[in-house]
PDB file of C-alpha atoms in Angstrom:
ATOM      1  CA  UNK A 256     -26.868  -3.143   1.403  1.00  0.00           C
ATOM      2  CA  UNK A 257     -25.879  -2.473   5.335  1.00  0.00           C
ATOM      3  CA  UNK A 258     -23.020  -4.915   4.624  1.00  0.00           C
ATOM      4  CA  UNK A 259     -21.753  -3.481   1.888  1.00  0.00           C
ATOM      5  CA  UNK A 260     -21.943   0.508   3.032  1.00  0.00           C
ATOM      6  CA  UNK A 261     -18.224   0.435   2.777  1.00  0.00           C
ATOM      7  CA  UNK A 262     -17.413  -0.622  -0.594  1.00  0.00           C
ATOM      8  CA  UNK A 263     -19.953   2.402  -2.248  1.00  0.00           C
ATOM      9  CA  UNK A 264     -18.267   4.847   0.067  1.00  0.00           C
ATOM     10  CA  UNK A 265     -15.044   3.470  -1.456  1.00  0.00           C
ATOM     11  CA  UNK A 266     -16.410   3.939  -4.831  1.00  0.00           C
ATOM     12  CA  UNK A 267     -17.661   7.358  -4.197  1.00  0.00           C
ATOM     13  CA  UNK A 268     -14.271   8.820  -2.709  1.00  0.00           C
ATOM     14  CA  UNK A 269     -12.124   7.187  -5.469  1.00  0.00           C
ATOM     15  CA  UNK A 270     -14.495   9.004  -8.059  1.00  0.00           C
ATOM     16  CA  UNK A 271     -14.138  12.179  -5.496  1.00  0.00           C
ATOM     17  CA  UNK A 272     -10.545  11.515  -5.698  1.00  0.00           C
ATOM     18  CA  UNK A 273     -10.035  11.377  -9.548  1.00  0.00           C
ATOM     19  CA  UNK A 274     -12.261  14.514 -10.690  1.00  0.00           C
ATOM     20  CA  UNK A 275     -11.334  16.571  -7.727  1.00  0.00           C
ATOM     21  CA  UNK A 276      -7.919  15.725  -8.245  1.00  0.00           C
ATOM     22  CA  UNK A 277      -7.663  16.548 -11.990  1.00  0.00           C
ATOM     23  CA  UNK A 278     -10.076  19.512 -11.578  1.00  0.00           C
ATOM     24  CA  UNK A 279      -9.772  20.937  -8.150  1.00  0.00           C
ATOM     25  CA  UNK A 280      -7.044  24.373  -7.978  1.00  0.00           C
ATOM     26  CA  UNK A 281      -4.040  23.492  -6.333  1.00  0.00           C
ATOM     27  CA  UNK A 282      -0.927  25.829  -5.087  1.00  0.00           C
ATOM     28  CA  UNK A 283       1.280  27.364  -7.501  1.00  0.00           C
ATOM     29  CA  UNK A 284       4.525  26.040  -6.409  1.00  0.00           C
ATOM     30  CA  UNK A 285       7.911  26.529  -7.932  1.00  0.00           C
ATOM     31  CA  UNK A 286       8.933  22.832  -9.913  1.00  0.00           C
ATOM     32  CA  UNK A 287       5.940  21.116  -8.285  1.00  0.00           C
ATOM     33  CA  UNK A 288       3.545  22.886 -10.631  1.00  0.00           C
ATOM     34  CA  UNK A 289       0.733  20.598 -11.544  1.00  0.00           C
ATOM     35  CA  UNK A 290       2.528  17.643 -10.556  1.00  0.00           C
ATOM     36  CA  UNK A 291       1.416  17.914  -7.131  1.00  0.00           C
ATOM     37  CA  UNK A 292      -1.627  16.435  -8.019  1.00  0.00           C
ATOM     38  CA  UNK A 293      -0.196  13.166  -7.861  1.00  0.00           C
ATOM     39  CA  UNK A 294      -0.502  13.518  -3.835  1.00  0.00           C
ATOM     40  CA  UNK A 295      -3.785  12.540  -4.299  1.00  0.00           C
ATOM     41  CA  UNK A 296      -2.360   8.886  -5.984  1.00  0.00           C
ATOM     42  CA  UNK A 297       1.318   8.315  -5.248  1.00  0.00           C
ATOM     43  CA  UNK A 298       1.537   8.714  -1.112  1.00  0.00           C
ATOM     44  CA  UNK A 299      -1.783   7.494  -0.711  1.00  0.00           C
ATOM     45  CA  UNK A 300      -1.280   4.264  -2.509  1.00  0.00           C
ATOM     46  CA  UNK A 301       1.802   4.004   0.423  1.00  0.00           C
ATOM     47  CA  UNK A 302      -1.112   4.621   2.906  1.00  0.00           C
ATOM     48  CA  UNK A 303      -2.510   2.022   1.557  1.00  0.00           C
ATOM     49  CA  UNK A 304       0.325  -0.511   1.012  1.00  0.00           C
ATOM     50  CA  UNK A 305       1.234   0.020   4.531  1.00  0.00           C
ATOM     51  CA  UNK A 306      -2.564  -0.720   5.884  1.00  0.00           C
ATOM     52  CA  UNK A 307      -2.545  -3.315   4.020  1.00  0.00           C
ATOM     53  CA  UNK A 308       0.284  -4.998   5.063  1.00  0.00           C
ATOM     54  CA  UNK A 309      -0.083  -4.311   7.744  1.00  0.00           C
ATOM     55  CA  UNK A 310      -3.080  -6.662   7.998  1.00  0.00           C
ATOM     56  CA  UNK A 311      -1.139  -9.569   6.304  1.00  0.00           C
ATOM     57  CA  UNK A 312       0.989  -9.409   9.354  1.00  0.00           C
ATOM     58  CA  UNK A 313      -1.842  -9.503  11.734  1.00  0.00           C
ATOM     59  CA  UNK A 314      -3.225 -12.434  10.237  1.00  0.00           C
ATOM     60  CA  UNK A 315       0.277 -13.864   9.814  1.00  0.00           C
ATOM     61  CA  UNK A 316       0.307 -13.374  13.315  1.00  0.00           C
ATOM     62  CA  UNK A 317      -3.119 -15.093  13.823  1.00  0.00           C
ATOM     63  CA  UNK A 318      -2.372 -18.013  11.689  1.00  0.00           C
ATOM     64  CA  UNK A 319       0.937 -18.957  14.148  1.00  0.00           C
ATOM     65  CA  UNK A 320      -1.739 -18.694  17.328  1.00  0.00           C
ATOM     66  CA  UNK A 321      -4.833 -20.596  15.178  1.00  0.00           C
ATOM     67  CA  UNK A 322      -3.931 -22.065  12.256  1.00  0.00           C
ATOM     68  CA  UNK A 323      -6.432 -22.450   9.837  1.00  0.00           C
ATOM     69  CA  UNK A 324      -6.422 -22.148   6.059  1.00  0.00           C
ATOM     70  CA  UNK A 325      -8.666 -19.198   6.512  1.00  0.00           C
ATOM     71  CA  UNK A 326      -5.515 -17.283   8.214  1.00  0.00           C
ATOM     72  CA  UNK A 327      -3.173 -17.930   5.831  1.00  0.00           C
ATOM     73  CA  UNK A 328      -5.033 -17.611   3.071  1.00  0.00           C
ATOM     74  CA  UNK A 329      -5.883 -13.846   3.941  1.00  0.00           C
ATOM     75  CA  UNK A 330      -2.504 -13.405   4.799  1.00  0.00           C
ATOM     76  CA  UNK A 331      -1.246 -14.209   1.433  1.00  0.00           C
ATOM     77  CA  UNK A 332      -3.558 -12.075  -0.292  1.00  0.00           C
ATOM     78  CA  UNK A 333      -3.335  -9.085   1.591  1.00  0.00           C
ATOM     79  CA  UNK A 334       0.476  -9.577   1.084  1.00  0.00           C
ATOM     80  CA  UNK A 335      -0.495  -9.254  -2.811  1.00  0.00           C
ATOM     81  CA  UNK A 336      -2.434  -6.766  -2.895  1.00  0.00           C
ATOM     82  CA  UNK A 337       0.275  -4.646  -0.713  1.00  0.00           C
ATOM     83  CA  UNK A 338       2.452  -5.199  -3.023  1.00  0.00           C
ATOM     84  CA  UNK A 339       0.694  -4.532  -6.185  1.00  0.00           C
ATOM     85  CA  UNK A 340       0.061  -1.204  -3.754  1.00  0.00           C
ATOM     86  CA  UNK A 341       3.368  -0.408  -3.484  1.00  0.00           C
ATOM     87  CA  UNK A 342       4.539  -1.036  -7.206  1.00  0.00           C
ATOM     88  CA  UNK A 343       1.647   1.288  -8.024  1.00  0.00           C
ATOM     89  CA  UNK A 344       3.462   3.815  -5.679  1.00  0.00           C
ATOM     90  CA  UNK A 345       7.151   3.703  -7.197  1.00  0.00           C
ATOM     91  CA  UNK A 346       5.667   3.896 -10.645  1.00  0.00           C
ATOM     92  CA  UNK A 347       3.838   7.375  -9.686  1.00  0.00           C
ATOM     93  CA  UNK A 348       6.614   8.278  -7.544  1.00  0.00           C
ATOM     94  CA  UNK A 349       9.392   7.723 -10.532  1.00  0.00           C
ATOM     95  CA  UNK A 350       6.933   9.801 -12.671  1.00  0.00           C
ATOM     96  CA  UNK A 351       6.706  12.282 -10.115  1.00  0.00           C
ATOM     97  CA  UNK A 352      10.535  12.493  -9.900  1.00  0.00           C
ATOM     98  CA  UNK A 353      10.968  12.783 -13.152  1.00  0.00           C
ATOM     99  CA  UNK A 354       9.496  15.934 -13.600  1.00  0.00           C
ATOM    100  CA  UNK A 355      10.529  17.051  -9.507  1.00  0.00           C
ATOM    101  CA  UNK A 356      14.030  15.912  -9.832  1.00  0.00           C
ATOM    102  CA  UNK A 357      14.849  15.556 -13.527  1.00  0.00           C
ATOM    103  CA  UNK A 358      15.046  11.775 -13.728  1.00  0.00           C
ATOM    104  CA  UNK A 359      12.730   8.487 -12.406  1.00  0.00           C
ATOM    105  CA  UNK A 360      15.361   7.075 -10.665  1.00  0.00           C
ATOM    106  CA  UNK A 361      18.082   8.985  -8.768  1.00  0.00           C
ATOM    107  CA  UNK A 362      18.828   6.625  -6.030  1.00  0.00           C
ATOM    108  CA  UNK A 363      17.381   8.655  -3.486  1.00  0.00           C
ATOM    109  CA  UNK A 364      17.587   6.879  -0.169  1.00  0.00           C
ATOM    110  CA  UNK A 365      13.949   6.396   0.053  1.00  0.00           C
ATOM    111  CA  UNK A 366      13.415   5.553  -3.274  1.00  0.00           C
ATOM    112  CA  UNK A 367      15.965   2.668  -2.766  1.00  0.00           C
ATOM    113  CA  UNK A 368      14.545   1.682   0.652  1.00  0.00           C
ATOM    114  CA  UNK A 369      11.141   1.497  -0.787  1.00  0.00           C
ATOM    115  CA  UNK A 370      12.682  -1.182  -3.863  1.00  0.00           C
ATOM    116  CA  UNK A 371      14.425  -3.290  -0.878  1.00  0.00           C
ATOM    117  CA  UNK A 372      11.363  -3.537   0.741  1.00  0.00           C
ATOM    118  CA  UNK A 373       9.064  -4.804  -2.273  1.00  0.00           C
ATOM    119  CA  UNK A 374      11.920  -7.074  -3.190  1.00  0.00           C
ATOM    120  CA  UNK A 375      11.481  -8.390   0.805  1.00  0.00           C
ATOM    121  CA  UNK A 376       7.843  -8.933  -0.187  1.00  0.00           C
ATOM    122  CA  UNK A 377       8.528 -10.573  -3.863  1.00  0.00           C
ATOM    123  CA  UNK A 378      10.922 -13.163  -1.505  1.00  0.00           C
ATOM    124  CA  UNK A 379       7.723 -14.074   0.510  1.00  0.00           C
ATOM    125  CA  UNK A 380       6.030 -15.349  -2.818  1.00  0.00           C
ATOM    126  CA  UNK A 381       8.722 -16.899  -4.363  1.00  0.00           C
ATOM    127  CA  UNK A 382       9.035 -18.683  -1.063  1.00  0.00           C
ATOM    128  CA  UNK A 383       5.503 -19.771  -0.437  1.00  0.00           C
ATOM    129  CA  UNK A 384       5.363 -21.181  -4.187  1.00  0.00           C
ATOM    130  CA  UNK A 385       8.525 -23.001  -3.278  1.00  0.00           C
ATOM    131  CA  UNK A 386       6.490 -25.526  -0.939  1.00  0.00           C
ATOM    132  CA  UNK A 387       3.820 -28.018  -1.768  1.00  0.00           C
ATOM    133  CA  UNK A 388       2.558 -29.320   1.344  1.00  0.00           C
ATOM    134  CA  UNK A 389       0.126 -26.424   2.773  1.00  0.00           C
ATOM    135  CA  UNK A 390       0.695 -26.343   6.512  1.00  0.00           C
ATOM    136  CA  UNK A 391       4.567 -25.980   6.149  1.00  0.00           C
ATOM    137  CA  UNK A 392       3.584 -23.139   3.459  1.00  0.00           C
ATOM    138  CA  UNK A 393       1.604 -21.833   5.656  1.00  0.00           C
ATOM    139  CA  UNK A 394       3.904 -21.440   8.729  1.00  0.00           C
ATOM    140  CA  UNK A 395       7.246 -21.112   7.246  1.00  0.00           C
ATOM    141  CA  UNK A 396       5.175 -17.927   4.859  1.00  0.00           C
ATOM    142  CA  UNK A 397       3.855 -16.536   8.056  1.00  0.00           C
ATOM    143  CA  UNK A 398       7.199 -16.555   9.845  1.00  0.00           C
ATOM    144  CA  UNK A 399       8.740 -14.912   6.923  1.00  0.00           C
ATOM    145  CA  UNK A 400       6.098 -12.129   6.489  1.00  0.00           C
ATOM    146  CA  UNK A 401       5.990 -10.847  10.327  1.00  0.00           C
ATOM    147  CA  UNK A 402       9.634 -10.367   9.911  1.00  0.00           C
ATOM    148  CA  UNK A 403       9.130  -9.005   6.361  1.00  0.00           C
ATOM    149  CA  UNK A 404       7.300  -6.364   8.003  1.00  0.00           C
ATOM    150  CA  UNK A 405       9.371  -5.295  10.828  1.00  0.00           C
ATOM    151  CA  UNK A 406      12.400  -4.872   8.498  1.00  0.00           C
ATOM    152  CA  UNK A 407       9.717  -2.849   5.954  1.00  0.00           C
ATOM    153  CA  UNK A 408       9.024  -0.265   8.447  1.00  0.00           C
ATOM    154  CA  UNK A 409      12.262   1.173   9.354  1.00  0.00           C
ATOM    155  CA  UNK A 410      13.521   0.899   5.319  1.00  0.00           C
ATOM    156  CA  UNK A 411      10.195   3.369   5.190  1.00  0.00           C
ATOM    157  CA  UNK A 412      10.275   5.964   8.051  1.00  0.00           C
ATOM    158  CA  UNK A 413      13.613   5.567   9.915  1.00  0.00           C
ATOM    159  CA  UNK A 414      16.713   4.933   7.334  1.00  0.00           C
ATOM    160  CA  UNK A 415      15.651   7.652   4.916  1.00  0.00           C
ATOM    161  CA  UNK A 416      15.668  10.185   7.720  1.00  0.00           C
ATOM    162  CA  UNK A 417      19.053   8.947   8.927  1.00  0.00           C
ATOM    163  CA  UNK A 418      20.761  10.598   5.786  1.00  0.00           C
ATOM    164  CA  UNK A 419      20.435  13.137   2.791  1.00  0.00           C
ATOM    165  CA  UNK A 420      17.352  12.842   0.786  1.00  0.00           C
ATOM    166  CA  UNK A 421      15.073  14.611  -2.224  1.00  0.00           C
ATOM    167  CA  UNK A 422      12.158  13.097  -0.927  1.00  0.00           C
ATOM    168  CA  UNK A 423       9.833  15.293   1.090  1.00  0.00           C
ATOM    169  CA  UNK A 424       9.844  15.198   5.241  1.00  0.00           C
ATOM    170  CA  UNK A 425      13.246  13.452   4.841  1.00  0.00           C
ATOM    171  CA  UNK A 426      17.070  14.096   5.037  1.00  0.00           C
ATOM    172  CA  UNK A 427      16.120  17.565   6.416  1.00  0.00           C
ATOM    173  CA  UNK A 428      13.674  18.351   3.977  1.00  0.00           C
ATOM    174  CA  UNK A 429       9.912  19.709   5.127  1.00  0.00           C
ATOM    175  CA  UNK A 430       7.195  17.330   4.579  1.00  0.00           C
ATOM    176  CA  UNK A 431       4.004  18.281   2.716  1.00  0.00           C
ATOM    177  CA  UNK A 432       2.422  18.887   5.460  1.00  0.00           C
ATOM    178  CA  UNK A 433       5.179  21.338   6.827  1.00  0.00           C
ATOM    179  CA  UNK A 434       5.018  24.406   4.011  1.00  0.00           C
ATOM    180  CA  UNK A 435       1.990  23.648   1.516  1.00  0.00           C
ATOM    181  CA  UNK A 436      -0.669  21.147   2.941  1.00  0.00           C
ATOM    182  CA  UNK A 437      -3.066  24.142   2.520  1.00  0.00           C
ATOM    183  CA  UNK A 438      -7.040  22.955   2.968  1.00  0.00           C
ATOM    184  CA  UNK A 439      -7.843  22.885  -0.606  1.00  0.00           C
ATOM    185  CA  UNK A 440      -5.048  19.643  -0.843  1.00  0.00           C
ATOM    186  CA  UNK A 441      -6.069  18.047   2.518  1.00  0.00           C
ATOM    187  CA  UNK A 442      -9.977  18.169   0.892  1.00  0.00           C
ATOM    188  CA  UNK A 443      -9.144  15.589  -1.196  1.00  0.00           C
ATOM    189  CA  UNK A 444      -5.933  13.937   0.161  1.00  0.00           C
ATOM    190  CA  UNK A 445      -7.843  12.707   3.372  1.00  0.00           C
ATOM    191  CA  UNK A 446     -10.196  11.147   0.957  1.00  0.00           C
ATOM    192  CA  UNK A 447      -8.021   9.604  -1.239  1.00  0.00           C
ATOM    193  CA  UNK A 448      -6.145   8.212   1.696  1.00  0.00           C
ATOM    194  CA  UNK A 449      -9.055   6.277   2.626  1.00  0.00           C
ATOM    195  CA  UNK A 450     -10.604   5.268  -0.564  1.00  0.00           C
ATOM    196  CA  UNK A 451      -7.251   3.676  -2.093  1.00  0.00           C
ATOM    197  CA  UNK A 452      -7.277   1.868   1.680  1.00  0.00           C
ATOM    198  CA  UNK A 453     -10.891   0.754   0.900  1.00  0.00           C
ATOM    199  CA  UNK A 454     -10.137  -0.511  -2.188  1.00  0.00           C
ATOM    200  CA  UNK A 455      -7.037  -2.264  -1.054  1.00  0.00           C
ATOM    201  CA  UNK A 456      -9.525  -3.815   1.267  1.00  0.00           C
ATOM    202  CA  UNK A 457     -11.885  -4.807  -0.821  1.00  0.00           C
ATOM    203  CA  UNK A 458      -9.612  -6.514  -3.363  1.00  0.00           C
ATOM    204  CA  UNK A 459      -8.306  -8.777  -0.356  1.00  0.00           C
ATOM    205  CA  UNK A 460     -11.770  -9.591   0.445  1.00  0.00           C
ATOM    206  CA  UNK A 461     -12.944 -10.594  -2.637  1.00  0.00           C
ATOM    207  CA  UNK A 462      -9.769 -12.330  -3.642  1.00  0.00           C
ATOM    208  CA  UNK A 463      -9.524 -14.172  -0.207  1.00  0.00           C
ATOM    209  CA  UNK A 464     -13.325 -15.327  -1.111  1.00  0.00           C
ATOM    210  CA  UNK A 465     -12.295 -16.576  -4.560  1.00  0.00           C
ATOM    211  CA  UNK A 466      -9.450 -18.650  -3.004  1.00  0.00           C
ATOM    212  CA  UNK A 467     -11.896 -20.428  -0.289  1.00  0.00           C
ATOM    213  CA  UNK A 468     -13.846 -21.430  -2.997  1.00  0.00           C
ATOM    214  CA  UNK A 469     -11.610 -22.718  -4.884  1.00  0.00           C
ATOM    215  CA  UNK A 470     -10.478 -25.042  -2.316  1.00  0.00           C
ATOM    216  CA  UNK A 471     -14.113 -25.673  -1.227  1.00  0.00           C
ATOM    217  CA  UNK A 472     -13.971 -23.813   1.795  1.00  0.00           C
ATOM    218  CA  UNK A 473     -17.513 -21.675   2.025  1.00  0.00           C
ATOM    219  CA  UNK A 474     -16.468 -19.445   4.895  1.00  0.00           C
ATOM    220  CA  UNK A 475     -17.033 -15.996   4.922  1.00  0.00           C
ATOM    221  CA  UNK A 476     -14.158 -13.144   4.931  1.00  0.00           C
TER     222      UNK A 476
END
């Protein structure tokens, strides 16, 4: 039970998350409407996309200074599970701009920096399923993905803010956090934040776990 503390907290501020975010009052804002609700899904699952690739680089990282299967196997599938994060987060986000900005896909500069860098990602797996022999996988996959994210993080938070943009807290436009961040939102958004990012966590683990099985490695994650 001590060990596993975090995943119930993760369970209890996802279920926080989904009936406070479907029941809770939010502002009255003019276009957002209800829609902002989808704060408490959309950014966060870019929270957690980030996090959590951000950890596939540090074990990326770790495999090229000790490298062991264990390394690069969590490396791989925290890379996975980032990205199934961040196709999670352009589907709410085209939903959300369809009602926000009248269409899913308006080629908004973040919108199209956030495709480049999930295409960057789909290139690491294509890649590592391209070799057969595991250490070469291994280091030529962890090469690629510490360079996959440094070119991820400016597409994210520098490029879009170079230029015009729809997209809240860029091209001149206030963030959330600016004009309507009011304490009823950041009640549940903190929450949210960090039980997507739990979740994300816990999918890596157990998936990581499956894989050293499989290859009849009994370590623990």
């Amino acid at each position: 039970m001590k060990k596993n503390w975090w995943k119930i907290l993760a369970v209890l501020l996802l279920v926080f998350t989904v009936v406070a975010g479907m029941l809770s009052e939010v502002p009255r804002l003019a276009i957002l409407n209800e829609t902002i609700r989808n704060l408490y899904f959309h950014v966060p699952m870019w929270f957690g996309m980030i996090l959590i690739l951000l950890i596939s680089f540090a074990y990326s990282i770790k495999y090229l200074n000790k490298p062991t299967v264990k390394n690069d196997i969590i490396a791989a599938e925290a890379a996975k599970v980032g990205i199934l994060f961040g196709v999670l987060g352009i589907i709410t986000g085209m939903e959300w701009a369809r009602f926000t900005w009248g269409e899913y896909w308006s080629s908004d500069p973040k919108q199209n920096a956030s495709a480049i860098g999930l295409l960057i990602y789909f290139a690491y797996l294509v890649l590592r399923s391209s070799f057969n022999e595991q250490q070469q996988r291994a280091r030529i996959s962890a090469v690629y993905n510490i360079f996959a994210f440094a070119a991820l993080i400016p597409l994210l938070f520098i490029l879009p803010r170079m230029t015009d943009s729809l997209h809240p807290g860029n091209g001149g436009n206030p963030g959330f956090n600016t004009y309507d961040m009011d304490s009823s939102l950041r009640m549940v958004f903190y929450p949210a934040v960090l039980g997507w990012t739990l979740l994300g966590i816990w999918i890596v683990n157990v998936k990581s776990r499956l894989e050293l099985l499989r290859q009849g490695l009994y370590e623990t994650v």
